[in-house]
C-alpha atoms as a printed R data frame, in Angstrom:
    type eleno elety resid chain resno       x       y       z
1   ATOM     1    CA   MET     A     1 -28.010 -25.530 -79.786
2   ATOM     2    CA   PHE     A     2 -24.573 -24.233 -78.825
3   ATOM     3    CA   ASN     A     3 -26.119 -21.315 -76.905
4   ATOM     4    CA   LYS     A     4 -28.315 -23.683 -74.898
5   ATOM     5    CA   CYS     A     5 -25.285 -25.770 -73.915
6   ATOM     6    CA   LEU     A     6 -23.354 -22.659 -72.896
7   ATOM     7    CA   ARG     A     7 -26.210 -21.394 -70.722
8   ATOM     8    CA   PHE     A     8 -26.521 -24.827 -69.093
9   ATOM     9    CA   LEU     A     9 -22.783 -24.904 -68.364
10  ATOM    10    CA   MET     A    10 -22.810 -21.417 -66.796
11  ATOM    11    CA   LEU     A    11 -25.833 -22.340 -64.667
12  ATOM    12    CA   SER     A    12 -24.041 -25.466 -63.417
13  ATOM    13    CA   ILE     A    13 -20.942 -23.479 -62.504
14  ATOM    14    CA   PHE     A    14 -23.077 -20.932 -60.606
15  ATOM    15    CA   ILE     A    15 -24.898 -23.664 -58.665
16  ATOM    16    CA   PHE     A    16 -21.563 -25.349 -57.779
17  ATOM    17    CA   ALA     A    17 -20.041 -22.068 -56.562
18  ATOM    18    CA   LEU     A    18 -23.133 -21.281 -54.495
19  ATOM    19    CA   SER     A    19 -22.982 -24.683 -52.812
20  ATOM    20    CA   LEU     A    20 -19.308 -24.125 -51.875
21  ATOM    21    CA   LEU     A    21 -20.176 -20.758 -50.348
22  ATOM    22    CA   LEU     A    22 -22.970 -22.256 -48.233
23  ATOM    23    CA   ILE     A    23 -20.666 -25.011 -46.964
24  ATOM    24    CA   SER     A    24 -17.952 -22.526 -45.937
25  ATOM    25    CA   CYS     A    25 -20.463 -20.376 -44.008
26  ATOM    26    CA   GLY     A    26 -21.364 -23.375 -41.879
27  ATOM    27    CA   LYS     A    27 -17.861 -23.626 -40.347
28  ATOM    28    CA   ASP     A    28 -17.149 -22.382 -36.747
29  ATOM    29    CA   VAL     A    29 -15.717 -18.851 -36.388
30  ATOM    30    CA   PRO     A    30 -14.616 -16.988 -33.227
31  ATOM    31    CA   SER     A    31 -17.543 -15.209 -31.591
32  ATOM    32    CA   PRO     A    32 -17.324 -11.445 -31.022
33  ATOM    33    CA   SER     A    33 -17.183 -11.998 -27.262
34  ATOM    34    CA   THR     A    34 -14.195 -14.327 -27.568
35  ATOM    35    CA   SER     A    35 -12.321 -11.815 -29.683
36  ATOM    36    CA   GLN     A    36 -13.110  -9.059 -27.193
37  ATOM    37    CA   ASP     A    37 -11.882 -11.153 -24.269
38  ATOM    38    CA   ALA     A    38  -8.594 -11.789 -26.040
39  ATOM    39    CA   ASP     A    39  -8.104  -8.089 -26.717
40  ATOM    40    CA   THR     A    40  -8.779  -7.277 -23.062
41  ATOM    41    CA   ALA     A    41  -6.236  -9.837 -21.877
42  ATOM    42    CA   VAL     A    42  -3.529  -8.444 -24.153
43  ATOM    43    CA   GLU     A    43  -4.304  -4.888 -23.095
44  ATOM    44    CA   GLY     A    44  -4.284  -5.918 -19.445
45  ATOM    45    CA   SER     A    45  -0.859  -7.459 -19.705
46  ATOM    46    CA   GLU     A    46   0.452  -4.170 -21.054
47  ATOM    47    CA   ASN     A    47  -1.083  -1.866 -18.463
48  ATOM    48    CA   GLY     A    48  -0.133  -3.867 -15.398
49  ATOM    49    CA   SER     A    49  -3.436  -5.537 -14.506
50  ATOM    50    CA   ILE     A    50  -1.935  -8.949 -15.233
51  ATOM    51    CA   THR     A    51   1.191  -9.466 -13.152
52  ATOM    52    CA   GLU     A    52   3.489 -12.303 -12.250
53  ATOM    53    CA   ILE     A    53   3.020 -13.049  -8.556
54  ATOM    54    CA   PRO     A    54   6.283 -13.793  -6.737
55  ATOM    55    CA   SER     A    55   6.294 -17.131  -4.957
56  ATOM    56    CA   GLY     A    56   5.074 -16.873  -1.383
57  ATOM    57    CA   SER     A    57   4.155 -13.206  -1.591
58  ATOM    58    CA   ILE     A    58   1.113 -11.637  -0.012
59  ATOM    59    CA   THR     A    59  -0.548  -9.863  -2.890
60  ATOM    60    CA   ASP     A    60  -2.327  -6.596  -3.260
61  ATOM    61    CA   THR     A    61  -5.715  -7.113  -4.918
62  ATOM    62    CA   THR     A    62  -6.397  -3.471  -5.789
63  ATOM    63    CA   ASP     A    63  -7.405  -2.949  -9.441
64  ATOM    64    CA   THR     A    64  -4.491  -1.359 -11.296
65  ATOM    65    CA   THR     A    65  -6.088  -0.883 -14.719
66  ATOM    66    CA   ASP     A    66  -6.906   2.814 -14.358
67  ATOM    67    CA   SER     A    67  -5.470   4.387 -17.506
68  ATOM    68    CA   THR     A    68  -5.495   7.837 -15.877
69  ATOM    69    CA   ASN     A    69  -2.784   6.846 -13.409
70  ATOM    70    CA   THR     A    70   0.128   9.193 -13.923
71  ATOM    71    CA   GLU     A    71   2.324   7.469 -11.348
72  ATOM    72    CA   SER     A    72   3.932   4.042 -11.312
73  ATOM    73    CA   THR     A    73   1.180   1.410 -11.510
74  ATOM    74    CA   GLU     A    74   2.877  -1.152 -13.712
75  ATOM    75    CA   THR     A    75   4.592  -3.190 -11.019
76  ATOM    76    CA   SER     A    76   4.526  -6.730  -9.759
77  ATOM    77    CA   ALA     A    77   2.320  -7.707  -6.845
78  ATOM    78    CA   GLU     A    78   3.656  -6.330  -3.607
79  ATOM    79    CA   SER     A    79   3.638  -7.677  -0.100
80  ATOM    80    CA   THR     A    80   1.018  -5.929   2.022
81  ATOM    81    CA   GLY     A    81   0.656  -8.179   5.024
82  ATOM    82    CA   THR     A    82  -3.093  -7.544   5.282
83  ATOM    83    CA   SER     A    83  -4.957  -9.527   7.903
84  ATOM    84    CA   ASP     A    84  -6.978 -11.426   5.260
85  ATOM    85    CA   ASN     A    85  -3.798 -13.190   4.142
86  ATOM    86    CA   LYS     A    86  -2.304 -13.970   7.550
87  ATOM    87    CA   THR     A    87  -2.690 -17.187   9.456
88  ATOM    88    CA   ASN     A    88  -3.051 -17.313  13.199
89  ATOM    89    CA   THR     A    89  -0.205 -19.748  13.756
90  ATOM    90    CA   ASP     A    90   3.414 -19.952  12.703
91  ATOM    91    CA   THR     A    91   3.639 -23.543  11.460
92  ATOM    92    CA   THR     A    92   7.356 -23.792  12.223
93  ATOM    93    CA   THR     A    93   7.122 -22.838  15.892
94  ATOM    94    CA   ASN     A    94   3.412 -23.154  16.728
95  ATOM    95    CA   LEU     A    95   3.577 -19.754  18.387
96  ATOM    96    CA   PRO     A    96   0.629 -17.476  17.649
97  ATOM    97    CA   LEU     A    97   1.310 -14.699  15.176
98  ATOM    98    CA   TYR     A    98  -1.198 -12.615  17.096
99  ATOM    99    CA   ALA     A    99  -0.551 -12.994  20.801
100 ATOM   100    CA   THR     A   100  -3.271 -13.842  23.320
101 ATOM   101    CA   PRO     A   101  -3.522 -12.764  26.986
102 ATOM   102    CA   GLU     A   102  -1.677 -15.957  27.974
103 ATOM   103    CA   ASP     A   103   1.326 -14.835  25.929
104 ATOM   104    CA   ASP     A   104   2.084 -11.627  27.829
105 ATOM   105    CA   ASN     A   105   5.043 -13.380  29.444
106 ATOM   106    CA   LEU     A   106   6.384 -14.532  26.072
107 ATOM   107    CA   GLY     A   107   8.716 -11.581  25.774
108 ATOM   108    CA   PHE     A   108   8.333  -8.959  23.101
109 ATOM   109    CA   ASP     A   109  11.621  -9.677  21.369
110 ATOM   110    CA   THR     A   110  10.642 -13.355  21.061
111 ATOM   111    CA   TYR     A   111   7.206 -12.455  19.742
112 ATOM   112    CA   PHE     A   112   8.676 -10.036  17.202
113 ATOM   113    CA   SER     A   113  11.457 -12.307  15.953
114 ATOM   114    CA   THR     A   114   8.987 -15.177  15.581
115 ATOM   115    CA   THR     A   115   6.191 -13.261  13.926
116 ATOM   116    CA   PHE     A   116   8.353 -11.307  11.501
117 ATOM   117    CA   SER     A   117  11.192 -13.784  11.019
118 ATOM   118    CA   GLU     A   118  10.669 -14.061   7.256
119 ATOM   119    CA   TYR     A   119  10.749 -10.288   6.810
120 ATOM   120    CA   MET     A   120  13.917 -10.056   8.872
121 ATOM   121    CA   LYS     A   121  15.546 -12.703   6.654
122 ATOM   122    CA   GLU     A   122  14.466 -10.947   3.461
123 ATOM   123    CA   SER     A   123  15.642  -7.473   4.412
124 ATOM   124    CA   PRO     A   124  18.414  -6.255   6.724
125 ATOM   125    CA   ASP     A   125  16.627  -2.881   6.758
126 ATOM   126    CA   PHE     A   126  13.334  -4.279   8.096
127 ATOM   127    CA   ILE     A   127  12.595  -2.622  11.440
128 ATOM   128    CA   GLY     A   128   8.921  -3.343  12.082
129 ATOM   129    CA   TRP     A   129   5.329  -3.301  10.941
130 ATOM   130    CA   PHE     A   130   3.267  -0.220  10.098
131 ATOM   131    CA   LYS     A   131  -0.531  -0.151  10.041
132 ATOM   132    CA   VAL     A   132  -3.279   2.466   9.905
133 ATOM   133    CA   PRO     A   133  -6.440   0.677  11.115
134 ATOM   134    CA   GLY     A   134  -9.459   1.227   8.888
135 ATOM   135    CA   THR     A   135  -7.347   1.737   5.743
136 ATOM   136    CA   ASN     A   136  -5.351  -0.434   3.338
137 ATOM   137    CA   ILE     A   137  -2.077   0.823   4.826
138 ATOM   138    CA   ASP     A   138  -0.569  -2.348   6.289
139 ATOM   139    CA   TYR     A   139   3.091  -2.779   5.369
140 ATOM   140    CA   PRO     A   140   6.606  -3.733   6.419
141 ATOM   141    CA   LEU     A   141   8.519  -0.740   7.755
142 ATOM   142    CA   VAL     A   142  12.124  -0.240   6.660
143 ATOM   143    CA   GLN     A   143  14.876   2.323   7.195
144 ATOM   144    CA   GLY     A   144  17.611   3.116   4.690
145 ATOM   145    CA   LYS     A   145  20.863   5.024   4.839
146 ATOM   146    CA   ASP     A   146  19.167   8.033   3.225
147 ATOM   147    CA   ASN     A   147  15.640   9.153   2.335
148 ATOM   148    CA   ASP     A   148  15.951   8.439  -1.396
149 ATOM   149    CA   TYR     A   149  16.713   4.732  -1.761
150 ATOM   150    CA   TYR     A   150  13.351   3.349  -0.642
151 ATOM   151    CA   LEU     A   151  11.466   5.691  -2.936
152 ATOM   152    CA   ARG     A   152  12.409   3.265  -5.740
153 ATOM   153    CA   TYR     A   153  13.002  -0.064  -4.000
154 ATOM   154    CA   ASP     A   154  10.708  -2.441  -2.148
155 ATOM   155    CA   TYR     A   155  11.514  -3.737   1.313
156 ATOM   156    CA   LYS     A   156  13.388  -6.700  -0.225
157 ATOM   157    CA   ASN     A   157  15.741  -4.261  -1.973
158 ATOM   158    CA   SER     A   158  14.288  -5.092  -5.392
159 ATOM   159    CA   PRO     A   159  13.770  -2.195  -7.848
160 ATOM   160    CA   ASP     A   160  10.151  -1.073  -7.570
161 ATOM   161    CA   MET     A   161   8.836   2.384  -8.431
162 ATOM   162    CA   ASP     A   162   6.118   1.907  -5.798
163 ATOM   163    CA   GLY     A   163   8.883   2.174  -3.230
164 ATOM   164    CA   SER     A   164   8.422   1.227   0.423
165 ATOM   165    CA   ILE     A   165   7.071   2.635   3.650
166 ATOM   166    CA   TYR     A   166  10.198   3.863   5.405
167 ATOM   167    CA   LEU     A   167  11.383   5.687   8.508
168 ATOM   168    CA   ASP     A   168  13.528   8.799   8.170
169 ATOM   169    CA   TYR     A   169  17.182   7.758   8.153
170 ATOM   170    CA   LYS     A   170  17.949  10.280  10.924
171 ATOM   171    CA   ASN     A   171  15.584   8.562  13.374
172 ATOM   172    CA   SER     A   172  16.360   5.726  15.760
173 ATOM   173    CA   PRO     A   173  15.189   2.394  14.252
174 ATOM   174    CA   ASN     A   174  13.277   1.657  17.462
175 ATOM   175    CA   LEU     A   175  11.440   5.010  17.205
176 ATOM   176    CA   TYR     A   176  12.897   6.219  20.489
177 ATOM   177    CA   ASP     A   177  13.202   9.803  19.221
178 ATOM   178    CA   THR     A   178  10.758  12.459  20.364
179 ATOM   179    CA   HIS     A   179   9.793  13.095  16.732
180 ATOM   180    CA   ASN     A   180   9.790  10.408  14.032
181 ATOM   181    CA   ALA     A   181   8.852  10.735  10.354
182 ATOM   182    CA   ILE     A   182   7.623   8.009   7.992
183 ATOM   183    CA   TYR     A   183   7.357   8.396   4.215
184 ATOM   184    CA   GLY     A   184   5.506   6.635   1.403
185 ATOM   185    CA   HIS     A   185   4.337   7.266  -2.152
186 ATOM   186    CA   TYR     A   186   0.793   8.314  -2.951
187 ATOM   187    CA   LEU     A   187  -0.251   5.899  -5.730
188 ATOM   188    CA   PHE     A   188  -3.475   6.315  -7.667
189 ATOM   189    CA   LYS     A   189  -3.994   2.564  -7.768
190 ATOM   190    CA   GLY     A   190  -4.726   2.593  -4.040
191 ATOM   191    CA   THR     A   191  -1.551   1.200  -2.476
192 ATOM   192    CA   MET     A   192   1.224   2.504  -0.211
193 ATOM   193    CA   PHE     A   193   0.171   5.888   1.300
194 ATOM   194    CA   HIS     A   194  -2.766   6.435  -1.062
195 ATOM   195    CA   ASP     A   195  -5.322   6.166   1.756
196 ATOM   196    CA   LEU     A   196  -3.781   9.052   3.682
197 ATOM   197    CA   HIS     A   197  -5.692  11.286   1.278
198 ATOM   198    CA   GLN     A   198  -8.920  10.145   2.898
199 ATOM   199    CA   TYR     A   199  -7.838  12.198   5.902
200 ATOM   200    CA   LYS     A   200  -8.662  15.363   3.987
201 ATOM   201    CA   ASP     A   201 -12.251  14.468   4.854
202 ATOM   202    CA   GLU     A   202 -13.005  15.557   8.412
203 ATOM   203    CA   ASP     A   203 -15.536  12.804   9.067
204 ATOM   204    CA   PHE     A   204 -13.060  10.122   8.008
205 ATOM   205    CA   TYR     A   205 -10.381  11.777  10.118
206 ATOM   206    CA   ASN     A   206 -12.630  11.759  13.184
207 ATOM   207    CA   HIS     A   207 -13.414   8.046  12.825
208 ATOM   208    CA   HIS     A   208  -9.938   6.742  11.912
209 ATOM   209    CA   ARG     A   209  -7.576   8.391  14.346
210 ATOM   210    CA   TYR     A   210  -5.010   5.713  15.137
211 ATOM   211    CA   VAL     A   211  -1.688   4.452  13.805
212 ATOM   212    CA   VAL     A   212   0.030   1.263  15.007
213 ATOM   213    CA   ILE     A   213   3.764   0.564  14.763
214 ATOM   214    CA   VAL     A   214   5.352  -2.681  15.941
215 ATOM   215    CA   THR     A   215   9.143  -2.783  16.405
216 ATOM   216    CA   SER     A   216  11.457  -5.307  18.025
217 ATOM   217    CA   ARG     A   217  11.074  -3.484  21.355
218 ATOM   218    CA   GLU     A   218   7.404  -2.561  21.602
219 ATOM   219    CA   ALA     A   219   4.112  -1.949  19.856
220 ATOM   220    CA   VAL     A   220   2.990   1.675  19.932
221 ATOM   221    CA   LEU     A   221  -0.411   3.273  19.440
222 ATOM   222    CA   TYR     A   222  -0.387   6.808  18.026
223 ATOM   223    CA   GLU     A   223  -3.367   9.159  17.813
224 ATOM   224    CA   LEU     A   224  -3.694  11.746  15.048
225 ATOM   225    CA   PHE     A   225  -4.171  15.393  15.977
226 ATOM   226    CA   ALA     A   226  -3.442  17.444  12.820
227 ATOM   227    CA   VAL     A   227  -3.424  17.285   9.002
228 ATOM   228    CA   GLN     A   228  -1.366  19.747   6.953
229 ATOM   229    CA   ARG     A   229  -0.762  20.602   3.302
230 ATOM   230    CA   VAL     A   230   2.665  22.179   2.812
231 ATOM   231    CA   SER     A   231   5.156  23.002   0.078
232 ATOM   232    CA   ALA     A   232   8.216  20.776  -0.083
233 ATOM   233    CA   TYR     A   233  10.177  23.774  -1.326
234 ATOM   234    CA   ASN     A   234  10.183  25.538   2.013
235 ATOM   235    CA   TYR     A   235   9.098  23.066   4.689
236 ATOM   236    CA   TYR     A   236  11.449  21.055   6.860
237 ATOM   237    CA   LEU     A   237  10.919  18.663   9.752
238 ATOM   238    CA   SER     A   238  12.925  19.008  12.964
239 ATOM   239    CA   PHE     A   239  13.826  16.010  15.102
240 ATOM   240    CA   ASN     A   240  16.222  16.946  17.888
241 ATOM   241    CA   LEU     A   241  13.905  18.990  20.091
242 ATOM   242    CA   ASP     A   242  13.817  19.389  23.841
243 ATOM   243    CA   PRO     A   243  10.449  18.933  25.625
244 ATOM   244    CA   GLY     A   244   9.531  22.629  25.520
245 ATOM   245    CA   GLU     A   245  10.344  22.948  21.833
246 ATOM   246    CA   LEU     A   246   8.391  19.779  21.103
247 ATOM   247    CA   VAL     A   247   5.231  21.183  22.700
248 ATOM   248    CA   GLU     A   248   5.531  24.358  20.631
249 ATOM   249    CA   TYR     A   249   6.152  22.281  17.518
250 ATOM   250    CA   ALA     A   250   2.940  20.328  18.137
251 ATOM   251    CA   LYS     A   251   1.021  23.574  18.665
252 ATOM   252    CA   HIS     A   252   2.379  24.814  15.335
253 ATOM   253    CA   PHE     A   253   1.017  21.679  13.645
254 ATOM   254    CA   LYS     A   254  -2.402  22.200  15.238
255 ATOM   255    CA   ARG     A   255  -2.565  25.872  14.240
256 ATOM   256    CA   ASN     A   256  -1.840  24.999  10.630
257 ATOM   257    CA   SER     A   257  -4.082  21.950  10.439
258 ATOM   258    CA   ILE     A   258  -6.894  21.895   7.879
259 ATOM   259    CA   PHE     A   259  -9.201  20.837  10.747
260 ATOM   260    CA   ASP     A   260  -9.717  22.365  14.169
261 ATOM   261    CA   ASP     A   261  -9.158  19.377  16.445
262 ATOM   262    CA   PRO     A   262 -10.115  20.028  20.105
263 ATOM   263    CA   LEU     A   263  -7.842  17.207  21.306
264 ATOM   264    CA   GLU     A   264  -5.590  18.359  24.154
265 ATOM   265    CA   LEU     A   265  -2.069  16.996  23.911
266 ATOM   266    CA   PRO     A   266  -0.090  15.810  26.944
267 ATOM   267    CA   GLU     A   267   3.011  17.759  27.924
268 ATOM   268    CA   ASP     A   268   5.189  14.645  27.768
269 ATOM   269    CA   LEU     A   269   5.124  14.241  23.999
270 ATOM   270    CA   SER     A   270   6.512  11.881  21.413
271 ATOM   271    CA   LEU     A   271   5.461  12.849  17.882
272 ATOM   272    CA   LEU     A   272   5.029  10.986  14.610
273 ATOM   273    CA   THR     A   273   4.628  12.600  11.174
274 ATOM   274    CA   LEU     A   274   3.446  10.719   8.072
275 ATOM   275    CA   VAL     A   275   4.471  12.275   4.754
276 ATOM   276    CA   THR     A   276   3.212  11.711   1.197
277 ATOM   277    CA   CYS     A   277   2.582  13.678  -1.994
278 ATOM   278    CA   THR     A   278  -0.549  15.667  -2.734
279 ATOM   279    CA   TYR     A   279  -1.496  17.648  -5.818
280 ATOM   280    CA   GLU     A   280  -3.328  20.805  -4.800
281 ATOM   281    CA   PHE     A   281  -0.308  22.851  -5.881
282 ATOM   282    CA   ASP     A   282   3.208  22.337  -7.224
283 ATOM   283    CA   ASN     A   283   5.435  20.070  -5.107
284 ATOM   284    CA   ALA     A   284   2.806  19.832  -2.369
285 ATOM   285    CA   ARG     A   285   3.018  17.395   0.540
286 ATOM   286    CA   LEU     A   286   0.362  15.980   2.833
287 ATOM   287    CA   LEU     A   287   1.442  15.643   6.472
288 ATOM   288    CA   LEU     A   288  -0.433  13.749   9.162
289 ATOM   289    CA   HIS     A   289   0.725  14.406  12.724
290 ATOM   290    CA   ALA     A   290   0.170  12.035  15.640
291 ATOM   291    CA   TYR     A   291   1.382  11.653  19.196
292 ATOM   292    CA   LYS     A   292   2.319   8.526  21.120
293 ATOM   293    CA   LYS     A   293  -0.779   7.630  23.091
294 ATOM   294    CA   ARG     A   294   0.498   4.453  24.765
295 ATOM   295    CA   THR     A   295   2.297   1.178  24.229
296 ATOM   296    CA   ILE     A   296   0.260  -1.879  23.267
297 ATOM   297    CA   PRO     A   297   0.718  -5.039  25.371
298 ATOM   298    CA   LEU     A   298   1.097  -8.367  23.581
299 ATOM   299    CA   SER     A   299  -2.413  -9.359  24.623
300 ATOM   300    CA   GLU     A   300  -3.888  -6.493  22.557
301 ATOM   301    CA   ILE     A   301  -1.800  -6.783  19.400
302 ATOM   302    CA   SER     A   302  -4.266  -9.075  17.627
303 ATOM   303    CA   GLU     A   303  -7.031  -6.521  18.172
304 ATOM   304    CA   TRP     A   304  -5.069  -3.686  16.594
305 ATOM   305    CA   LEU     A   305  -3.460  -5.622  13.750
306 ATOM   306    CA   SER     A   306  -6.695  -7.278  12.608
307 ATOM   307    CA   PHE     A   307  -8.624  -4.071  11.828
């Protein structure tokens, strides 16, 4: 009799425990997809894909989650000034940001100070706008007191390992010199001078030949004529050249270009060199050389800046 009671008691305990287990299994638990999403968000915040966007900034939408990036990709959103983020009218003055044919008598200094007034307020080193049509290169142009500072600071003078696009400190800020040089980092995430590497492809080079620079005095259209890979250990740029030396300098660029460009250069030259890193060999640099083709009237600025 005692054994029967004991077996009955054990059976009751087993049934009670089983019922508790079934009830607990019926409760909600996080799905695998929810857990995965949370992990991705945490990982993204560590590798720079989730960034705090500064108030009023124009942001770069390039994906920065590439874990193979060996350069600085973990930075806050940077101002690019791309045409997708610009409006056609300055709401404070009702003057067009991109001038029309009717605005040719506006005066270039007025157009510049109106269009770029916010950049001028934010940086005393702001000297203009730099754009390579057909690429993502579309940035404020600055000039420091040396060629090192803006490698690690943005145009607002905030620490930023992406640096800035900047004119050589030895050049005139209005680009009046016969040879000007502009520098920028090559970043794997696709910003700054990354797109200059597309010019290693001859077909791309042939179809994207122009550079536009807008300063407080004029807008200038440059045309590319040579692409070089050089060693930073033994290569130097010269700026103070007389007209004859400048022609020979341009011929030197053409002879050493990775492409044979049949373009004939005018004798009255003004040169521009774009400089960034490349990685074919130790301490290599990629140089793109262009000449001043013509100035751009106010009525054409919208066409060139909206590419």
